PDB file of C-alpha atoms in Angstrom:
ATOM      1  CA  UNK A  20       0.195  -0.081  -0.142  1.00  0.00           C
ATOM      2  CA  UNK A  21       1.561   2.845  -1.545  1.00  0.00           C
ATOM      3  CA  UNK A  22      -0.281   6.819   0.330  1.00  0.00           C
ATOM      4  CA  UNK A  23       0.727   9.742  -2.149  1.00  0.00           C
ATOM      5  CA  UNK A  24      -0.689  13.004  -2.268  1.00  0.00           C
ATOM      6  CA  UNK A  25      -3.979  13.020  -5.089  1.00  0.00           C
ATOM      7  CA  UNK A  26      -3.609  15.000  -8.338  1.00  0.00           C
ATOM      8  CA  UNK A  27      -5.598  16.398 -11.314  1.00  0.00           C
ATOM      9  CA  UNK A  28      -4.780  12.463 -12.923  1.00  0.00           C
ATOM     10  CA  UNK A  29      -6.735  11.175 -10.460  1.00  0.00           C
ATOM     11  CA  UNK A  30     -10.394  12.743 -11.115  1.00  0.00           C
ATOM     12  CA  UNK A  31     -11.428   9.602 -13.204  1.00  0.00           C
ATOM     13  CA  UNK A  32     -10.155   6.586 -10.263  1.00  0.00           C
ATOM     14  CA  UNK A  33     -11.417   8.663  -7.586  1.00  0.00           C
ATOM     15  CA  UNK A  34     -15.187   9.491  -9.161  1.00  0.00           C
ATOM     16  CA  UNK A  35     -15.064   5.450  -9.688  1.00  0.00           C
ATOM     17  CA  UNK A  36     -14.127   4.615  -6.201  1.00  0.00           C
ATOM     18  CA  UNK A  37     -16.711   7.080  -4.328  1.00  0.00           C
ATOM     19  CA  UNK A  38     -19.500   5.484  -6.915  1.00  0.00           C
ATOM     20  CA  UNK A  39     -18.371   2.093  -5.887  1.00  0.00           C
ATOM     21  CA  UNK A  40     -17.364   2.690  -1.897  1.00  0.00           C
ATOM     22  CA  UNK A  41     -21.222   4.001  -2.167  1.00  0.00           C
ATOM     23  CA  UNK A  42     -22.964   1.546  -3.463  1.00  0.00           C
ATOM     24  CA  UNK A  43     -21.713  -1.099  -0.760  1.00  0.00           C
ATOM     25  CA  UNK A  44     -23.180  -1.823   2.405  1.00  0.00           C
ATOM     26  CA  UNK A  45     -22.328  -0.427   5.480  1.00  0.00           C
ATOM     27  CA  UNK A  46     -20.414   2.826   4.390  1.00  0.00           C
ATOM     28  CA  UNK A  47     -20.723   4.532   7.244  1.00  0.00           C
ATOM     29  CA  UNK A  48     -21.379   7.336   4.563  1.00  0.00           C
ATOM     30  CA  UNK A  49     -24.217  10.258   4.479  1.00  0.00           C
ATOM     31  CA  UNK A  50     -24.421  10.508   0.970  1.00  0.00           C
ATOM     32  CA  UNK A  51     -26.579   8.004  -0.871  1.00  0.00           C
ATOM     33  CA  UNK A  52     -25.475   6.230  -3.994  1.00  0.00           C
ATOM     34  CA  UNK A  53     -27.981   8.127  -6.456  1.00  0.00           C
ATOM     35  CA  UNK A  54     -27.114  11.321  -4.589  1.00  0.00           C
ATOM     36  CA  UNK A  55     -23.167  11.598  -5.953  1.00  0.00           C
ATOM     37  CA  UNK A  56     -22.895  13.577  -9.033  1.00  0.00           C
ATOM     38  CA  UNK A  57     -19.763  14.614  -8.305  1.00  0.00           C
ATOM     39  CA  UNK A  58     -18.112  14.704 -12.295  1.00  0.00           C
ATOM     40  CA  UNK A  59     -14.368  14.166 -13.289  1.00  0.00           C
ATOM     41  CA  UNK A  60     -14.369  17.204 -14.401  1.00  0.00           C
ATOM     42  CA  UNK A  61     -15.660  18.321 -10.501  1.00  0.00           C
ATOM     43  CA  UNK A  62     -13.194  15.894  -9.064  1.00  0.00           C
ATOM     44  CA  UNK A  63     -10.477  17.678 -11.027  1.00  0.00           C
ATOM     45  CA  UNK A  64     -11.194  21.293  -9.031  1.00  0.00           C
ATOM     46  CA  UNK A  65     -11.974  19.605  -6.054  1.00  0.00           C
ATOM     47  CA  UNK A  66      -7.932  18.621  -6.170  1.00  0.00           C
ATOM     48  CA  UNK A  67      -6.962  21.782  -7.469  1.00  0.00           C
ATOM     49  CA  UNK A  68      -8.424  23.579  -4.920  1.00  0.00           C
ATOM     50  CA  UNK A  69      -7.284  21.185  -2.274  1.00  0.00           C
ATOM     51  CA  UNK A  70      -3.306  21.667  -3.969  1.00  0.00           C
ATOM     52  CA  UNK A  71      -3.558  25.451  -3.795  1.00  0.00           C
ATOM     53  CA  UNK A  72      -4.436  26.147  -0.718  1.00  0.00           C
ATOM     54  CA  UNK A  73      -2.239  25.846   2.601  1.00  0.00           C
ATOM     55  CA  UNK A  74      -5.060  24.242   4.983  1.00  0.00           C
ATOM     56  CA  UNK A  75      -6.557  21.501   2.784  1.00  0.00           C
ATOM     57  CA  UNK A  76      -4.631  18.061   1.879  1.00  0.00           C
ATOM     58  CA  UNK A  77      -6.463  15.080  -0.395  1.00  0.00           C
ATOM     59  CA  UNK A  78      -4.135  11.577  -0.009  1.00  0.00           C
ATOM     60  CA  UNK A  79      -4.651   8.706  -1.621  1.00  0.00           C
ATOM     61  CA  UNK A  80      -3.781   5.450  -0.401  1.00  0.00           C
ATOM     62  CA  UNK A  81      -3.039   2.744  -3.199  1.00  0.00           C
ATOM     63  CA  UNK A  82      -2.564  -0.934  -3.449  1.00  0.00           C
ATOM     64  CA  UNK A  83      -1.399  -2.333  -7.560  1.00  0.00           C
ATOM     65  CA  UNK A  84      -2.934   0.784  -8.307  1.00  0.00           C
ATOM     66  CA  UNK A  85      -6.053   0.593  -7.484  1.00  0.00           C
ATOM     67  CA  UNK A  86      -7.221   3.322  -5.128  1.00  0.00           C
ATOM     68  CA  UNK A  87      -8.408   1.494  -1.669  1.00  0.00           C
ATOM     69  CA  UNK A  88      -8.462   4.578   0.291  1.00  0.00           C
ATOM     70  CA  UNK A  89      -8.531   8.161   1.087  1.00  0.00           C
ATOM     71  CA  UNK A  90      -8.789  11.164   3.581  1.00  0.00           C
ATOM     72  CA  UNK A  91      -9.110  14.858   3.206  1.00  0.00           C
ATOM     73  CA  UNK A  92      -8.291  18.118   5.245  1.00  0.00           C
ATOM     74  CA  UNK A  93     -10.462  20.877   3.715  1.00  0.00           C
ATOM     75  CA  UNK A  94      -9.670  23.855   5.054  1.00  0.00           C
ATOM     76  CA  UNK A  95     -12.202  26.209   5.971  1.00  0.00           C
ATOM     77  CA  UNK A  96     -11.607  30.365   4.186  1.00  0.00           C
ATOM     78  CA  UNK A  97     -12.620  32.788   7.089  1.00  0.00           C
ATOM     79  CA  UNK A  98     -10.491  34.476   8.213  1.00  0.00           C
ATOM     80  CA  UNK A  99     -11.324  33.303  12.275  1.00  0.00           C
ATOM     81  CA  UNK A 100     -11.241  30.047  11.124  1.00  0.00           C
ATOM     82  CA  UNK A 101      -8.641  29.347   8.730  1.00  0.00           C
ATOM     83  CA  UNK A 102      -6.527  27.599  11.234  1.00  0.00           C
ATOM     84  CA  UNK A 103      -9.292  24.697  11.444  1.00  0.00           C
ATOM     85  CA  UNK A 104      -9.906  21.710   8.681  1.00  0.00           C
ATOM     86  CA  UNK A 105     -12.056  19.221   8.352  1.00  0.00           C
ATOM     87  CA  UNK A 106     -11.258  16.167   8.040  1.00  0.00           C
ATOM     88  CA  UNK A 107     -13.114  12.969   5.821  1.00  0.00           C
ATOM     89  CA  UNK A 108     -11.468   9.129   5.575  1.00  0.00           C
ATOM     90  CA  UNK A 109     -12.723   5.831   3.885  1.00  0.00           C
ATOM     91  CA  UNK A 110     -11.227   2.912   3.465  1.00  0.00           C
ATOM     92  CA  UNK A 111     -12.377   0.460   0.695  1.00  0.00           C
ATOM     93  CA  UNK A 112     -14.923  -2.488   2.355  1.00  0.00           C
ATOM     94  CA  UNK A 113     -12.175  -4.669   1.276  1.00  0.00           C
ATOM     95  CA  UNK A 114      -9.177  -3.217   2.969  1.00  0.00           C
ATOM     96  CA  UNK A 115     -11.241  -2.028   5.948  1.00  0.00           C
ATOM     97  CA  UNK A 116      -9.717  -3.462   9.410  1.00  0.00           C
ATOM     98  CA  UNK A 117      -5.758  -3.987   7.661  1.00  0.00           C
ATOM     99  CA  UNK A 118      -4.584  -1.180   8.995  1.00  0.00           C
ATOM    100  CA  UNK A 119      -4.722   1.737   5.823  1.00  0.00           C
ATOM    101  CA  UNK A 120      -6.857   4.036   8.249  1.00  0.00           C
ATOM    102  CA  UNK A 121      -3.962   4.405  10.357  1.00  0.00           C
ATOM    103  CA  UNK A 122      -1.443   4.835   6.706  1.00  0.00           C
ATOM    104  CA  UNK A 123      -3.858   7.467   5.882  1.00  0.00           C
ATOM    105  CA  UNK A 124      -4.285   8.987   8.960  1.00  0.00           C
ATOM    106  CA  UNK A 125      -0.432   9.228  10.145  1.00  0.00           C
ATOM    107  CA  UNK A 126       1.135  11.555   6.340  1.00  0.00           C
ATOM    108  CA  UNK A 127      -1.951  13.858   7.119  1.00  0.00           C
ATOM    109  CA  UNK A 128      -1.099  14.745  11.004  1.00  0.00           C
ATOM    110  CA  UNK A 129       2.567  15.211  10.166  1.00  0.00           C
ATOM    111  CA  UNK A 130       0.800  17.531   7.502  1.00  0.00           C
ATOM    112  CA  UNK A 131      -1.256  19.233   9.918  1.00  0.00           C
ATOM    113  CA  UNK A 132       1.582  19.445  12.641  1.00  0.00           C
ATOM    114  CA  UNK A 133       3.821  21.115   9.544  1.00  0.00           C
ATOM    115  CA  UNK A 134       1.465  23.406   8.933  1.00  0.00           C
ATOM    116  CA  UNK A 135       2.431  26.853   9.429  1.00  0.00           C
ATOM    117  CA  UNK A 136      -1.904  27.372   9.443  1.00  0.00           C
ATOM    118  CA  UNK A 137      -3.473  24.129  10.151  1.00  0.00           C
ATOM    119  CA  UNK A 138      -4.100  23.992  14.841  1.00  0.00           C
ATOM    120  CA  UNK A 139      -7.374  22.108  14.922  1.00  0.00           C
ATOM    121  CA  UNK A 140      -7.938  18.915  12.666  1.00  0.00           C
ATOM    122  CA  UNK A 141     -12.272  18.481  13.081  1.00  0.00           C
ATOM    123  CA  UNK A 142     -14.366  15.338  11.984  1.00  0.00           C
ATOM    124  CA  UNK A 143     -18.067  13.616  12.367  1.00  0.00           C
ATOM    125  CA  UNK A 144     -18.192  10.089  12.584  1.00  0.00           C
ATOM    126  CA  UNK A 145     -21.194   7.983  13.141  1.00  0.00           C
ATOM    127  CA  UNK A 146     -21.180   7.479  16.865  1.00  0.00           C
ATOM    128  CA  UNK A 147     -21.881   3.521  15.937  1.00  0.00           C
ATOM    129  CA  UNK A 148     -18.798   3.535  13.960  1.00  0.00           C
ATOM    130  CA  UNK A 149     -16.659   2.378  16.886  1.00  0.00           C
ATOM    131  CA  UNK A 150     -13.826   1.328  14.472  1.00  0.00           C
ATOM    132  CA  UNK A 151     -13.796   4.551  13.424  1.00  0.00           C
ATOM    133  CA  UNK A 152     -14.006   5.949  16.786  1.00  0.00           C
ATOM    134  CA  UNK A 153     -11.049   3.762  18.125  1.00  0.00           C
ATOM    135  CA  UNK A 154      -8.718   4.534  14.872  1.00  0.00           C
ATOM    136  CA  UNK A 155      -9.069   8.243  15.428  1.00  0.00           C
ATOM    137  CA  UNK A 156      -9.242   8.472  19.862  1.00  0.00           C
ATOM    138  CA  UNK A 157      -5.304   6.249  19.100  1.00  0.00           C
ATOM    139  CA  UNK A 158      -4.153   8.970  16.580  1.00  0.00           C
ATOM    140  CA  UNK A 159      -4.897  11.556  19.342  1.00  0.00           C
ATOM    141  CA  UNK A 160      -8.708  12.679  18.691  1.00  0.00           C
ATOM    142  CA  UNK A 161     -11.280  12.910  21.792  1.00  0.00           C
ATOM    143  CA  UNK A 162     -14.651  13.080  21.738  1.00  0.00           C
ATOM    144  CA  UNK A 163     -16.021  16.671  21.897  1.00  0.00           C
ATOM    145  CA  UNK A 164     -19.451  16.423  21.439  1.00  0.00           C
ATOM    146  CA  UNK A 165     -22.411  14.464  19.910  1.00  0.00           C
ATOM    147  CA  UNK A 166     -25.154  15.169  17.634  1.00  0.00           C
ATOM    148  CA  UNK A 167     -28.390  13.745  17.956  1.00  0.00           C
ATOM    149  CA  UNK A 168     -30.381  11.913  15.506  1.00  0.00           C
ATOM    150  CA  UNK A 169     -28.052  13.912  12.611  1.00  0.00           C
ATOM    151  CA  UNK A 170     -28.488  11.129  10.205  1.00  0.00           C
ATOM    152  CA  UNK A 171     -31.267   9.729   8.799  1.00  0.00           C
ATOM    153  CA  UNK A 172     -30.179   6.479   7.317  1.00  0.00           C
ATOM    154  CA  UNK A 173     -32.602   3.384   5.936  1.00  0.00           C
ATOM    155  CA  UNK A 174     -35.213   4.806   7.729  1.00  0.00           C
ATOM    156  CA  UNK A 175     -33.476   5.085  11.417  1.00  0.00           C
ATOM    157  CA  UNK A 176     -31.623   8.034  12.659  1.00  0.00           C
ATOM    158  CA  UNK A 177     -28.150   8.154  13.803  1.00  0.00           C
ATOM    159  CA  UNK A 178     -26.031   9.937  16.042  1.00  0.00           C
ATOM    160  CA  UNK A 179     -22.493  11.387  15.314  1.00  0.00           C
ATOM    161  CA  UNK A 180     -19.513  12.157  17.264  1.00  0.00           C
ATOM    162  CA  UNK A 181     -17.589  16.128  17.000  1.00  0.00           C
ATOM    163  CA  UNK A 182     -14.631  14.541  17.323  1.00  0.00           C
ATOM    164  CA  UNK A 183     -11.170  17.108  17.276  1.00  0.00           C
ATOM    165  CA  UNK A 184      -7.387  17.337  17.659  1.00  0.00           C
ATOM    166  CA  UNK A 185      -5.474  20.497  18.188  1.00  0.00           C
ATOM    167  CA  UNK A 186      -2.353  21.642  17.240  1.00  0.00           C
TER     168      UNK A 186
END
């Protein structure tokens, strides 16, 4: 498994990865497969924005030339919260539980620690996603709050947790 920065050349593969991921049961994403409408051109623009902002980054986990996971840190643009970046990540279902999440998390945290801008990484995680919560805690994130009945999936409400790591 190789971890590397995403480039605009990855746009087609990233869109295909996300479409497949969202169609898998238990993807732990609030995005339904039919709601994901990002085109490769949209993805290229997004990756260009990530690479041009000092408080944003987008990393990929790749094995055998295929994307098996991704992590993004999307920095806020308003001056008062520019020091904050929002982390989101995913790992393909057949690669979960094999350390890919930690492989992605480590360089993302190292990037934030080196940053002259980022002082806080925050994320939202389903309260029921215990493996992800353990991963985040192992990497220094703390639970700051619970958003009750935040997600509505398959006819049921799900809480999510707000977690953050400070630098």
